[in-house]
XYZ file of C-alpha atoms in Angstrom:
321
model
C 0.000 0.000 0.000
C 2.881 2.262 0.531
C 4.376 2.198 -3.104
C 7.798 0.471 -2.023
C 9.158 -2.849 -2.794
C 9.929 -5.212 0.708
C 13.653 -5.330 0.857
C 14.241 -2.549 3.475
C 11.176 -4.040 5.208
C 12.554 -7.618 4.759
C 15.802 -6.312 6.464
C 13.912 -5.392 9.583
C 11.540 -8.348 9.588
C 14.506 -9.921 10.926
C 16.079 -7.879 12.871
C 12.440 -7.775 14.400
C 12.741 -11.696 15.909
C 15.978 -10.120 16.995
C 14.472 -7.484 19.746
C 11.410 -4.883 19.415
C 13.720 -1.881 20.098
C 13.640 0.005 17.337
C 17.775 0.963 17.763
C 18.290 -1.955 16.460
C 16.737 -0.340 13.446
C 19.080 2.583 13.876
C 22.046 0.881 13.964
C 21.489 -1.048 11.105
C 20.592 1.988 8.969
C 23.608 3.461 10.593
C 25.593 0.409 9.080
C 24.250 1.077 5.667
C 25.135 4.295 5.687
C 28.611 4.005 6.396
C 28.814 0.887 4.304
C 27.990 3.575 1.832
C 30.661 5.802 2.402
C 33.171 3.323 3.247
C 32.646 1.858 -0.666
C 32.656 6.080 -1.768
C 35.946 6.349 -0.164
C 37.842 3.131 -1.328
C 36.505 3.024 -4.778
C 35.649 6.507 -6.050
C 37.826 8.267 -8.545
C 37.491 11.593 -6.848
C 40.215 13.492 -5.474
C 40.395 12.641 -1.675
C 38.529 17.002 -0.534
C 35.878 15.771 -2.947
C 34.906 12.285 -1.122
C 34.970 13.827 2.627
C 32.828 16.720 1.317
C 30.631 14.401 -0.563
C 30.224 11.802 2.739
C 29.475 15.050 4.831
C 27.218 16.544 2.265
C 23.358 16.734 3.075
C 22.141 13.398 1.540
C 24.901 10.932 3.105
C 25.361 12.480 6.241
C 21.104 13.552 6.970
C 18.800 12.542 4.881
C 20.059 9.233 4.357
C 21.809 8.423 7.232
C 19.735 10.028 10.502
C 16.475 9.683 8.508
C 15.804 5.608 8.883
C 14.462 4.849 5.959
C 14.713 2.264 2.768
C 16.476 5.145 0.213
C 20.006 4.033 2.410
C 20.231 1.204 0.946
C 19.284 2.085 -2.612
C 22.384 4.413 -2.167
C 24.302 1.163 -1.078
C 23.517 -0.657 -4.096
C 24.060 2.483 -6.467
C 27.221 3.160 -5.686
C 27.889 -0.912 -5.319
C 27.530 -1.181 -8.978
C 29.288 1.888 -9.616
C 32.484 -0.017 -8.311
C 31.849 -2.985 -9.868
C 30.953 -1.189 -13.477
C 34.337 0.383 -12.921
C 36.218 -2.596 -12.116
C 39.637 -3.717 -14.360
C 37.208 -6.419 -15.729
C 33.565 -5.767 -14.919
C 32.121 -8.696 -12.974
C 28.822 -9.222 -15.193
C 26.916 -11.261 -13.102
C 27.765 -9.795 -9.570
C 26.789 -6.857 -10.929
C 23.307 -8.550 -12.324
C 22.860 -9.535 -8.609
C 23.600 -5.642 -6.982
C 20.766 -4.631 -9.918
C 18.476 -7.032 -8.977
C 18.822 -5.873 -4.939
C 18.750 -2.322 -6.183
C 15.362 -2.850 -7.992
C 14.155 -3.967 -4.708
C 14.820 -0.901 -2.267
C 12.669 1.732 -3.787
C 10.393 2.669 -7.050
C 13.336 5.772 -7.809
C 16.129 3.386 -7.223
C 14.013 1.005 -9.492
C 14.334 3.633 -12.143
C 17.933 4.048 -11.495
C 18.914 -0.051 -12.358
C 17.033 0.613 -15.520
C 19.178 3.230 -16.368
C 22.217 2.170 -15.178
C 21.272 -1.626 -17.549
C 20.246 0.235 -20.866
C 23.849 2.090 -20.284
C 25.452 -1.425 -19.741
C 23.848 -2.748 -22.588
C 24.390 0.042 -24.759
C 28.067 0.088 -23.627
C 28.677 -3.490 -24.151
C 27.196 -4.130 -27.520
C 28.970 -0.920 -28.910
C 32.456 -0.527 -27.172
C 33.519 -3.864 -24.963
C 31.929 -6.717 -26.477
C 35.537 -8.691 -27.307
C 35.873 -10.037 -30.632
C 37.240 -13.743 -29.282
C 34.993 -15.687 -27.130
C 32.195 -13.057 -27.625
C 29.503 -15.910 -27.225
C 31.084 -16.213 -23.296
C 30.745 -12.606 -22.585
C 27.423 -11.731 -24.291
C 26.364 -14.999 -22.197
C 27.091 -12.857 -19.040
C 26.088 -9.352 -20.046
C 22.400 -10.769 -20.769
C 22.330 -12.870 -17.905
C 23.282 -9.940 -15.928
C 20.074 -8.181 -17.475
C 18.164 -10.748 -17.359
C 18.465 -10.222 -13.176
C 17.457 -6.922 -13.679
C 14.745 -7.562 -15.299
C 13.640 -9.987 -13.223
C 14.112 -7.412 -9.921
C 12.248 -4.900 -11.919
C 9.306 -7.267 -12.422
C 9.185 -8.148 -8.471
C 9.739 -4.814 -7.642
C 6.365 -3.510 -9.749
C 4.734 -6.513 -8.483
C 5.350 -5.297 -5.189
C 4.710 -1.247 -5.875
C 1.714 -1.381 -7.915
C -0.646 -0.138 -5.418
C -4.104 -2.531 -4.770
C -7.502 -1.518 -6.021
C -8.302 0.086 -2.665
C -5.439 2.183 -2.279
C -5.604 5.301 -1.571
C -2.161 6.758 -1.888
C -0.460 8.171 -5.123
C -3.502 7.012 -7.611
C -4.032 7.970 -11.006
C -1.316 9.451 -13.589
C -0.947 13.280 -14.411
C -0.689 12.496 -18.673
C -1.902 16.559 -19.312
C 0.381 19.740 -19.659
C 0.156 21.153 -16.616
C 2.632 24.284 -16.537
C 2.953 24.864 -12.865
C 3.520 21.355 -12.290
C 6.010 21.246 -14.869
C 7.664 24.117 -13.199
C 7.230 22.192 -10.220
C 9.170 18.969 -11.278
C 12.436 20.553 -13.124
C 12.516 22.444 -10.089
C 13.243 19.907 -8.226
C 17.260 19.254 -9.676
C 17.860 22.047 -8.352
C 16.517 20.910 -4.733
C 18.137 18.030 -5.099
C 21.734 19.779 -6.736
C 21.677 22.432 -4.119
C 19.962 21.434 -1.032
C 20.609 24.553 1.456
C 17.688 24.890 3.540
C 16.791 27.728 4.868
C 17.859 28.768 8.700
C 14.782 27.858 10.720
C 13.610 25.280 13.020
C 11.091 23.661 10.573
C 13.872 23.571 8.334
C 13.104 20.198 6.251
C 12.419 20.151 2.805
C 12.906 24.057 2.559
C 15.327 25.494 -0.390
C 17.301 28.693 0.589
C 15.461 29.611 -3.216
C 11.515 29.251 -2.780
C 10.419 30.943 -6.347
C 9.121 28.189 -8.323
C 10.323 30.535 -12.047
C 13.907 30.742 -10.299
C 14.440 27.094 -9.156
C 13.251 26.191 -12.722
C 15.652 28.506 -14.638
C 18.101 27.281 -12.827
C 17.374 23.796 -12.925
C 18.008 23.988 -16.681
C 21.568 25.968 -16.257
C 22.425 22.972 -13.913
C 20.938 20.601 -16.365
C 23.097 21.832 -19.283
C 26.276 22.013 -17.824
C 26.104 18.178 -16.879
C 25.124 17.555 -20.357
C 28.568 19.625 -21.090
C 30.650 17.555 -18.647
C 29.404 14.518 -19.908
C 29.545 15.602 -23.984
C 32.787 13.846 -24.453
C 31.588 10.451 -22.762
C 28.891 8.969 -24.378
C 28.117 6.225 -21.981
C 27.768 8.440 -18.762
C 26.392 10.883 -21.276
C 23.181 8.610 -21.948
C 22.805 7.265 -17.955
C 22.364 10.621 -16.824
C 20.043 11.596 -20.035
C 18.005 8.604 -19.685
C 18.429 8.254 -15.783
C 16.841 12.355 -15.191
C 14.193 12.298 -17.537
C 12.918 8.954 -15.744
C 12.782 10.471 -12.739
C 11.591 13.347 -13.613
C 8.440 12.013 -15.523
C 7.854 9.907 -12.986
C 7.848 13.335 -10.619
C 5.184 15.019 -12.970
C 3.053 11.947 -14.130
C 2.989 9.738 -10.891
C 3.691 11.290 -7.146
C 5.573 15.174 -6.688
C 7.512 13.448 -3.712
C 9.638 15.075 -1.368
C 13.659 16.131 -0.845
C 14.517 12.027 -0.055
C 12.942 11.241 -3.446
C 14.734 14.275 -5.180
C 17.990 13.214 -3.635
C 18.297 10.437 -6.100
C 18.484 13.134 -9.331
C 21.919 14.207 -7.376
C 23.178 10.639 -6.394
C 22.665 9.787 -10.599
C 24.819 12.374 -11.274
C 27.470 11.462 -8.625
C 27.384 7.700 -10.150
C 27.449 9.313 -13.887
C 30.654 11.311 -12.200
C 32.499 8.315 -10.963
C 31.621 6.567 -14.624
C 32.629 8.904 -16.565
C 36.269 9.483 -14.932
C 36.796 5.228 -16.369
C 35.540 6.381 -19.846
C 37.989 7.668 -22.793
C 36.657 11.197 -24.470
C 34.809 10.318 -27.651
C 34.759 12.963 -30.684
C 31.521 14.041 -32.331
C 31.249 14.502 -36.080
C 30.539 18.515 -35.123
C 33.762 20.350 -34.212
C 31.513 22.533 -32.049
C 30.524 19.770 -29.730
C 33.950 18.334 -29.080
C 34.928 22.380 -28.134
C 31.619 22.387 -25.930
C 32.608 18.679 -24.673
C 36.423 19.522 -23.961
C 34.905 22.801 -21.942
C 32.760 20.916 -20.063
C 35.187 18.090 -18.916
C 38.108 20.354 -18.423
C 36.190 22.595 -15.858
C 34.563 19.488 -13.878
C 36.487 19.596 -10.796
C 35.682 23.004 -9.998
C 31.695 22.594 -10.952
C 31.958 19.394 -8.494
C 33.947 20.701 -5.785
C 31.456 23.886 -5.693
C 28.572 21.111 -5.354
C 29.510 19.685 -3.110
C 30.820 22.425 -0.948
C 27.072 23.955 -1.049
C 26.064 20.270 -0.076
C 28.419 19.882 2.889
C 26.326 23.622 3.940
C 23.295 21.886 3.888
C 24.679 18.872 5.637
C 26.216 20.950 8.789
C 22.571 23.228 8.614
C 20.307 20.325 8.401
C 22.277 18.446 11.405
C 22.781 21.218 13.612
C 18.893 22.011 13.142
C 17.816 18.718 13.783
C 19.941 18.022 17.186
């Protein structure tokens, strides 16, 4: 009834024969969490200021690590096959597996193993597939989609809500240009996450006007499609990746900052990605001077990111205790 497949809910089932005390629920979130940053730190390809500003930024250090709830470990299993997509010689059907898990922890993170497969796929079929023994490895790239399409079938078994439900019914399929405001908004929310300095702080923006946070949403929006110009396969993930979370924002349920976190943890896995990939020219001479831009000036757009995030982080944490 709650729109959310069972594995976070699973995970305490247990520890619920365990004891009643909900610490124990706590703790274990608290696990995930630094399981989370522990992977971040040893596996990233970020520069060492740019992983403790990221771990101490708003979504790993609040929202998804005081706030227990089932995005944690949707985050886990993100950046799990982030390492494993980035590994010397990409463990196909491990990585199947973290897919599968990952289409299990939430409807966003659902959308995110989609993503993140069509980019595998894509990636494979065009740039790794080996020309000896290529029976072998397209044996383990689809059997490593097939997983993932398996988890997403369980996982909208388990979300579609019941004929009686009464949460999050019915689909928004007409223009509606305040909600549409609304939703691109919302990258911008989720890029820069300052709230504002009160004591009913959550899910506030230090920007409230709806024309603003859309305007620049899109300035955000472009200079990611900039940074990832010159790498195709990041390039599509974080194409394919925003635009199904956004439509699934406008047609389905507006959802809140912990749902809009997951537009800024895609681009942080289409980051990490993208630092394995070699630049790719375009036929247009114009778009490899746009691309080279783009990449050569990513640092500084990340570190400044990430700096505003590690704002919200100390703000949201300081409010809260």
């Amino acid at each position: 009834y709650e729109g959310h497949p069972g594995l976070w809910h699973l995970a305490l089932f247990f520890l619920s024969r365990l004891t009643d005390c909900p610490v124990a629920m706590q703790l274990f979130h608290l696990g995930s969490a630094a399981l989370t940053a522990l992977i971040f730190l040893r596996y990233s390809p970020f520069t060492k200021p740019q992983k403790v500003l990221f771990i101490f930024g708003y979504f790993p250090f609040f929202e998804y690590a005081v706030i227990s709830r089932n995005y944690s470990l949707g985050i886990l299993l993100l950046f799990s096959c982030c390492a494993l997509c980035t590994a010397s010689k990409k463990p196909y059907l491990l990585l199947g597996a973290a897919l599968f898990l990952l289409c299990q922890t939430s409807v966003y993170s659902l959308i995110l193993a989609l993503a993140l497969g069509g980019t595998l796929a894509v990636d494979f079929f065009l740039r790794e597939a080996p020309k000896g023994g290529r029976f072998q490895g397209n044996r383990q790239i689809i059997t490593a989609l097939v997983f993932l399409m398996a988890g997403a079938a369980l996982s909208l078994a388990q979300i579609i809500p019941p004929a009686d439900s009464g949460f999050a019914t019915g689909w928004r399929l007409h223009p509606d240009w305040a909600e549409m405001l609304g939703t691109v908004g919302t990258v911008w929310k989720s890029y820069v996450p300052i709230p504002l300095a009160q004591h009913q702080f959550w899910g506030t923006n230090l920007i409230s006007d709806a024309y603003l946070q859309f305007f620049l949403s899109l300035t955000l929006i472009g200079f990611c499609l900039l940074w990832f110009l010159s790498r195709p396969a990041p390039l599509f993930l974080y194409i394919v990746g925003t635009l199904g979370l956004l439509v699934f924002t406008y047609t389905k349920y507006p959802g809140s900052l912990r749902h809009h976190g997951h537009l800024f943890m895609l681009l942080m896995a289409c980051a990490w990605l993208a630092e394995s990939y070699p630049a790719k020219s375009w036929v247009s001479a114009g778009l490899n001077r746009w691309g080279n831009s783009g990449w050569q000036h990513r640092r500084l757009w990340l570190t400044g990111l990430l700096a505003a995030h590690l704002v919200a982080g100390a703000m949201a944490y300081g409010l809260d205790f």
